[in-house]
Structures are given as C-alpha cells and as structure tokens.
C-alpha cells in the first residue's frame, strides 16, 4: 500500500498524483470566496488513515465559516480546506493503523476543525473514523457525520434523554433535526418536533409523535411537561421553550442558549453551549443504526465537488430537507 505522499519524490509523478481537488477558503466572503483547487495530499501518521473521499457533506457551520461568522476559525486559519464529515475508501494507513483497516476498506468519518473533509484525500484519526457497513452508501454516510454526532451528543450526553421521556425538537426537518427525531424514537422517547408546513409529513414519517407547524401554530399549545428541549434554532424559540419544560427539565441548544434570566424563576436547566466532538464509538453506533435501517439519512441534494459554492448557497438558504452532500468521482 502506498501513500501518495510516499511517492512524491518520483520525478515522473504528475501534479494529479500528489495533489487533491479540495474546496478551499482563501479569505472570508461567503460562497463566492470559495475555490476548488489542488492542494497537497496529506500523509497519515501513527494511527491515522488517508481516505480517498467519495462524498463529503455541507453543514451550516461551513457557510458560517466562509462568511467569517464562526469565531473559532479566524483569519490566521486561512487558507482552509472546508468540511467536517466524509465517506470513502482507505488509500493508505499510518504505521500503527494496520491492525484497524486495510487498503480499500470503506469508512466514514467526522473530523476535527484542524483539517477539511471536502477534498479528494483526507487524513482521519483513529478517534474520528469507523468502518462503513455494507449497504450504507457513501453519500448517506457523509451526510450523517457531524449532524448525527450533534444529535447524539445533544440528546443523550448533554440532555440525558432516556426511554419514556418526552423531547421537543426544534428544526425537526433539517440536517441535525431529522436524525435527532429518529435517534430519540430509537431511544424510546416521545417526540414533539417543529417544522414548516411543507415538512410536516416528512417529520411524521421519521417517527415524530406530534409535529407542530412553527409558522402557523404555537408549540406551547401542544407541548408541556417536556423533559428535554433540543433547540436547533435559537433566539426567541429557545427562550419560549423554557416554559414547556417540566420542573428540572433541560434545554440543550446547538446555538447560543437563552440567558439564565429567561427562566423567570422556574426550576429548569439550560445546558451550556456545546460543539459536537468527533467520537468513533458513537459514530460506530450511528453506522450500525444506519445499516439496520433504524436511522435513515435524507439527502436533499447532491452536488459534484466542483459546484461546492452552489451547495453552500443551497445550505445557506436554510430550508434543506435533511442534508446537502458533495460527491467526488
Ligand atoms: N454546536 C454544534 O456542534 C452544531 C452542530 C451542527 C449544527 N449546529 C447548528 O445547529 C443549527 C441547525 O443545524 P442543521 O444542520 O440542522 O441546519 P439545517 O439543515 O439548515 O436545518 C434547519 C431546519 O430548521 C428549519 N427552521 C427554520 N426556522 C425554524 C423555526 N423557527 N422553527 C423550527 N424549524 C425551523 C429549517 O427549515 P424551514 O426554514 O424551511 O422551516 C430547516 O429544516 C445550525 O444553526 C447549525 O449551525 C451546531
């Protein structure tokens, strides 16, 4: 097995052998500031693997980074290869990764901010990737990465959601929300979800027990004594949600949570803002649930990587049903 980086000294190697097509942000400025260009193929070390990427998803954080609206990524981090999740085949392994995977194995990964997933070749650490079960497509697997980790960690690690409890999920039709609905049902919870009118049947089909058209109706009229609110919208939606929590219930937000005074003296909890972290053990459970058909990823649209800017614009429109995924040949 050779790493493209191992062979870079060969004078016969063409640029295409040592570089990868990547989505690169050179400076802040939204989708228009993205370029699709060739970048050096990285080399896997120790327990890392080099993945030949077949699909990588677009998440809202990508367009926020591109706009310069995600403070953990600043000017000093540019140029930056974009993207957080991918699926593909193992191309090369680090010196201590041989026992885990072999050349050609199918894998999926949710990687850290220090690298980018929207590239032909990406290094993933042992803590970030898992084998991809037969029957799960690269596109679905790439779509699941960050979104599924966000849903899992928000519902279970931060929200402590358990069987028999009730969860209110705001944004149930989006990338994170549509997976959160399915994971909460798998856990044995009762699910109330908000969505817009065109997505109500979709969210019902995911297993939600009650679906609220957030533009036409007030969720406060159908939800009360809720154990966990999983807020993917923020702002006024999060603040209003505190009123539907039971005594001791908890609100978990993927965005800025409400300030403490929004509790208005009620005995409810607001989890600190969290960022989904790569976690191979959890990703493995997601992969198994996908293979079993328990969790289904809905992909709103796929774009070839050369049309990354269009994919970002689509994601930024804020209305995708499920995930937007980039494909690579
Ligand atoms: N902290 C983290 O680690 C983390 C990780 C992932 C995502 N996030 C953040 O979490 C948010 C959700 O992510 P996502 O990937 O699920 O986004 P998404 O795919 O854009 O989904 C958002 C969904 O919410 C719906 N929506 C908009 N306004 C709503 C409202 N007031 N009430 C209910 N639904 C509403 C949208 O559809 P309509 O507009 O058509 O109704 C869409 O279906 C994003 O802001 C993202 O940046 C944070």
XYZ file of C-alpha atoms and ligand atoms in Angstrom:
377
model
C 0.000 0.000 0.000
C 1.470 3.360 -0.918
C 0.626 6.748 0.315
C 0.638 9.340 -2.465
C 2.848 11.371 -0.155
C 5.388 8.497 -0.024
C 5.871 8.708 -3.759
C 6.099 12.483 -4.091
C 9.857 12.358 -4.830
C 9.267 10.348 -8.025
C 10.071 12.786 -10.847
C 7.558 11.030 -13.107
C 4.703 11.849 -10.769
C 2.227 14.302 -12.214
C 0.609 17.035 -10.172
C -2.560 14.969 -10.127
C -0.678 12.159 -8.309
C 0.474 14.323 -5.418
C -2.369 16.784 -5.073
C -6.059 16.536 -4.355
C -9.021 18.556 -5.553
C -10.253 20.465 -2.488
C -12.763 23.139 -1.518
C -10.596 25.976 -0.171
C -11.469 29.216 1.591
C -8.756 31.796 0.906
C -10.487 34.726 2.611
C -13.842 35.393 4.255
C -16.671 36.328 1.888
C -19.277 33.543 1.789
C -19.778 31.058 -1.023
C -18.218 33.468 -3.549
C -14.926 33.292 -1.653
C -14.619 29.509 -2.104
C -12.376 27.993 -4.716
C -11.994 24.428 -5.885
C -8.252 23.936 -6.283
C -5.474 21.390 -5.938
C -3.853 21.019 -2.511
C -1.059 18.657 -1.369
C -2.209 15.185 -0.411
C -1.592 14.761 3.342
C 0.253 11.766 4.765
C -1.232 9.578 7.509
C 0.897 9.125 10.627
C 0.690 6.663 13.520
C -2.938 5.564 13.891
C -4.272 7.794 11.110
C -5.621 6.726 7.726
C -5.652 8.507 4.398
C -9.154 8.329 2.906
C -9.943 8.575 -0.791
C -13.128 10.587 -0.317
C -16.272 9.744 -2.301
C -18.707 12.072 -0.538
C -18.454 14.930 1.969
C -21.356 16.866 3.393
C -22.055 20.585 3.722
C -23.164 21.802 7.138
C -24.374 25.244 8.236
C -21.046 25.752 10.011
C -19.359 25.700 6.594
C -21.159 28.763 5.266
C -20.773 30.455 8.650
C -17.003 29.880 8.448
C -16.970 31.121 4.847
C -18.735 34.304 5.962
C -16.266 34.803 8.828
C -19.104 34.315 11.316
C -17.679 31.361 13.217
C -15.131 32.793 15.685
C -13.127 29.558 16.266
C -11.956 29.941 12.655
C -10.181 33.272 12.186
C -8.030 34.966 9.527
C -4.957 33.152 10.858
C -6.535 29.806 9.970
C -6.844 30.698 6.263
C -6.440 29.366 3.668
C -8.540 26.490 4.917
C -9.824 23.291 3.357
C -13.502 23.159 4.291
C -15.792 20.429 5.627
C -16.202 18.198 8.676
C -17.553 14.835 7.504
C -16.827 12.345 4.749
C -17.034 8.787 3.499
C -14.751 6.898 1.145
C -12.140 4.153 0.979
C -8.854 3.720 2.787
C -5.979 4.696 0.500
C -3.075 4.445 2.926
C -2.532 3.798 6.634
C -0.166 5.190 9.265
C 2.386 2.940 10.935
C 0.042 1.937 13.776
C -3.218 1.760 11.807
C -2.612 -1.548 10.038
C -4.474 -3.517 12.674
C -7.625 -1.413 12.180
C -8.197 -1.150 8.443
C -6.794 -2.203 5.119
C -6.408 -0.562 1.763
C -9.792 -0.303 0.070
C -11.886 -0.611 3.248
C -14.984 1.598 3.253
C -15.025 4.164 6.081
C -16.930 7.198 7.303
C -15.515 9.996 9.469
C -16.328 13.136 11.397
C -13.060 15.063 11.628
C -11.747 17.962 13.701
C -11.546 21.609 12.644
C -7.790 21.343 12.070
C -8.403 19.601 8.704
C -11.029 19.748 5.966
C -13.227 16.928 4.652
C -14.225 18.493 1.321
C -11.210 17.112 -0.541
C -10.293 14.061 -2.614
C -7.814 12.869 0.035
C -8.263 13.444 3.768
C -6.422 12.146 6.823
C -8.692 10.850 9.593
C -7.536 9.940 13.098
C -8.416 6.654 14.783
C -10.795 8.557 17.072
C -12.661 10.002 14.081
C -13.427 7.168 11.646
C -15.247 3.844 11.614
C -15.769 1.102 9.065
C -18.782 1.645 6.850
C -21.175 -1.316 6.834
C -22.195 -2.857 3.517
C -25.428 -1.361 2.262
C -24.763 2.132 3.609
C -23.912 4.477 0.735
C -21.019 6.935 0.793
C -23.474 9.803 0.306
C -25.660 8.812 3.265
C -22.638 8.163 5.463
C -21.070 11.528 4.651
C -24.417 13.176 5.366
C -24.604 11.570 8.793
C -21.190 12.513 10.244
C -21.346 15.867 12.017
C -25.157 16.036 12.039
C -25.588 12.655 13.725
C -22.834 13.364 16.274
C -24.535 16.671 17.067
C -27.889 14.950 17.555
C -26.448 12.085 19.622
C -24.364 14.256 21.913
C -27.088 16.882 22.288
C -29.875 14.436 23.107
C -28.011 11.835 25.143
C -24.734 13.285 26.506
C -25.954 16.804 27.282
C -29.726 16.287 27.517
C -29.630 12.867 29.226
C -32.689 11.816 27.188
C -33.937 8.387 28.180
C -36.704 5.936 27.322
C -40.136 7.096 28.421
C -39.226 10.778 28.425
C -40.589 13.490 26.130
C -38.370 15.624 23.921
C -39.272 18.741 21.922
C -37.016 19.079 18.864
C -36.981 22.448 17.104
C -35.985 22.231 13.432
C -37.001 18.589 13.003
C -36.666 18.585 9.198
C -33.092 19.870 8.939
C -29.750 18.091 8.819
C -29.422 17.586 12.574
C -33.152 17.601 13.350
C -34.200 14.751 11.059
C -31.576 12.499 12.637
C -32.432 13.696 16.150
C -36.079 12.700 15.657
C -35.047 9.174 14.649
C -32.462 8.793 17.421
C -34.905 9.982 20.064
C -37.521 7.467 18.847
C -34.887 4.698 18.817
C -34.142 5.593 22.445
C -37.815 5.142 23.315
C -38.743 8.784 23.851
C -41.933 10.558 22.846
C -41.047 13.145 20.212
C -42.654 16.505 19.529
C -40.975 18.312 16.626
C -41.380 21.680 14.942
C -41.069 22.203 11.180
C -42.595 24.307 8.438
C -45.795 23.270 6.676
C -44.133 21.539 3.714
C -42.072 19.333 6.024
C -44.766 18.161 8.467
C -45.460 14.829 6.748
C -41.744 14.243 6.310
C -41.072 14.713 10.021
C -44.046 12.485 10.877
C -42.594 9.819 8.589
C -39.396 9.900 10.670
C -41.423 8.785 13.682
C -42.299 12.049 15.432
C -45.428 11.585 17.575
C -46.537 15.199 17.267
C -45.474 17.725 14.648
C -46.045 21.463 15.000
C -46.097 23.892 12.077
C -43.997 26.596 13.737
C -45.264 29.320 11.407
C -48.966 28.574 11.928
C -49.142 27.291 15.498
C -47.531 27.852 18.866
C -45.607 24.865 20.187
C -46.590 25.972 23.701
C -50.167 24.908 22.871
C -49.194 21.255 22.354
C -46.035 20.766 24.421
C -45.870 20.813 28.202
C -44.011 18.934 30.937
C -41.254 18.230 28.432
C -38.114 16.536 29.800
C -35.685 17.789 27.152
C -35.857 20.593 24.595
C -33.357 20.153 21.756
C -33.131 23.577 20.151
C -31.580 23.825 16.683
C -32.998 27.301 16.029
C -32.003 29.562 18.941
C -33.146 33.072 19.805
C -36.796 33.524 20.730
C -37.522 29.831 20.033
C -35.146 28.774 22.804
C -36.403 31.387 25.243
C -40.061 30.430 24.738
C -39.181 26.766 25.144
C -38.191 27.150 28.776
C -41.894 27.485 29.618
C -42.749 23.999 28.318
C -40.062 22.190 30.334
C -41.127 20.199 33.354
C -39.643 21.088 36.727
C -35.954 20.098 36.482
C -36.166 19.638 32.695
C -33.294 20.734 30.459
C -32.848 22.797 27.300
C -29.918 21.885 25.065
C -29.042 24.211 22.195
C -26.635 23.866 19.300
C -26.560 27.670 19.179
C -26.353 30.369 21.837
C -28.645 29.138 24.661
C -31.021 31.562 26.412
C -29.612 33.655 29.245
C -30.357 32.464 32.784
C -32.895 35.247 33.462
C -35.108 33.815 30.688
C -36.018 31.054 33.166
C -38.137 33.638 35.012
C -37.537 31.894 38.314
C -38.596 28.444 37.086
C -36.606 25.409 38.224
C -35.375 24.337 34.793
C -31.869 23.820 33.440
C -30.071 25.335 30.454
C -27.128 23.279 29.209
C -24.011 25.242 28.282
C -23.492 25.643 24.536
C -21.675 22.627 23.151
C -19.778 21.785 19.984
C -20.139 18.274 18.626
C -16.868 16.378 19.047
C -15.559 13.507 16.936
C -16.274 10.238 18.722
C -15.604 6.988 16.891
C -17.563 4.853 19.366
C -20.700 6.933 18.851
C -20.131 7.120 15.103
C -19.912 3.332 15.046
C -23.325 3.107 16.706
C -24.728 5.504 14.121
C -23.259 3.385 11.319
C -24.854 0.258 12.822
C -28.234 2.005 13.143
C -27.984 3.074 9.506
C -27.083 -0.444 8.408
C -30.094 -1.778 10.315
C -32.373 0.774 8.654
C -33.263 2.289 12.034
C -31.724 5.626 11.102
C -32.189 6.850 7.539
C -30.331 9.863 6.196
C -32.389 12.070 3.910
C -30.275 13.825 1.310
C -31.988 16.905 -0.113
C -29.485 17.310 -2.929
C -26.038 16.234 -4.073
C -23.563 18.437 -5.928
C -20.287 17.450 -7.616
C -17.407 18.978 -5.653
C -16.706 21.492 -8.431
C -20.116 23.016 -7.631
C -19.332 23.451 -3.937
C -20.292 27.138 -3.983
C -23.814 26.237 -5.206
C -24.082 23.641 -2.450
C -23.132 26.241 0.151
C -25.750 28.656 -1.227
C -28.351 25.914 -1.037
C -27.435 25.140 2.571
C -27.438 28.828 3.426
C -30.998 29.210 2.123
C -31.881 27.461 5.390
C -34.580 25.210 4.020
C -32.963 21.898 3.062
C -34.888 18.781 3.999
C -32.109 16.703 5.516
C -28.602 17.023 4.140
C -26.652 18.591 1.259
C -23.769 16.376 0.100
C -20.808 16.911 -2.255
C -19.802 13.954 -4.409
C -16.356 13.075 -5.758
C -15.683 10.593 -8.576
N -22.993 23.219 18.120
C -22.750 22.307 17.184
O -21.870 21.446 17.319
C -23.590 22.306 15.941
C -23.534 21.214 15.080
C -24.378 21.188 13.968
C -25.234 22.252 13.729
N -25.220 23.321 14.545
C -26.125 24.454 14.311
O -27.441 23.983 14.511
C -28.329 24.590 13.587
C -29.117 23.513 12.863
O -28.231 22.761 12.047
P -28.809 21.902 10.844
O -27.660 21.277 10.154
O -29.907 21.030 11.319
O -29.434 23.078 9.934
P -30.424 22.973 8.670
O -30.145 21.713 7.940
O -30.318 24.276 7.961
O -31.866 22.807 9.313
C -32.558 23.816 9.955
C -34.048 23.480 9.846
O -34.821 24.328 10.699
C -35.993 24.784 9.994
N -36.415 26.019 10.660
C -36.048 27.294 10.412
N -36.607 28.121 11.322
C -37.326 27.345 12.174
C -38.105 27.611 13.336
N -38.289 28.849 13.808
N -38.670 26.561 13.984
C -38.499 25.291 13.550
N -37.784 24.969 12.438
C -37.191 25.997 11.772
C -35.490 24.875 8.558
O -36.490 24.746 7.561
P -37.513 25.907 7.144
O -36.760 27.214 7.191
O -37.959 25.521 5.771
O -38.596 25.800 8.145
C -34.594 23.620 8.453
O -35.358 22.468 8.165
C -27.474 25.457 12.669
O -27.543 26.811 13.080
C -26.076 24.918 12.865
O -25.070 25.884 12.637
C -24.422 23.387 15.643
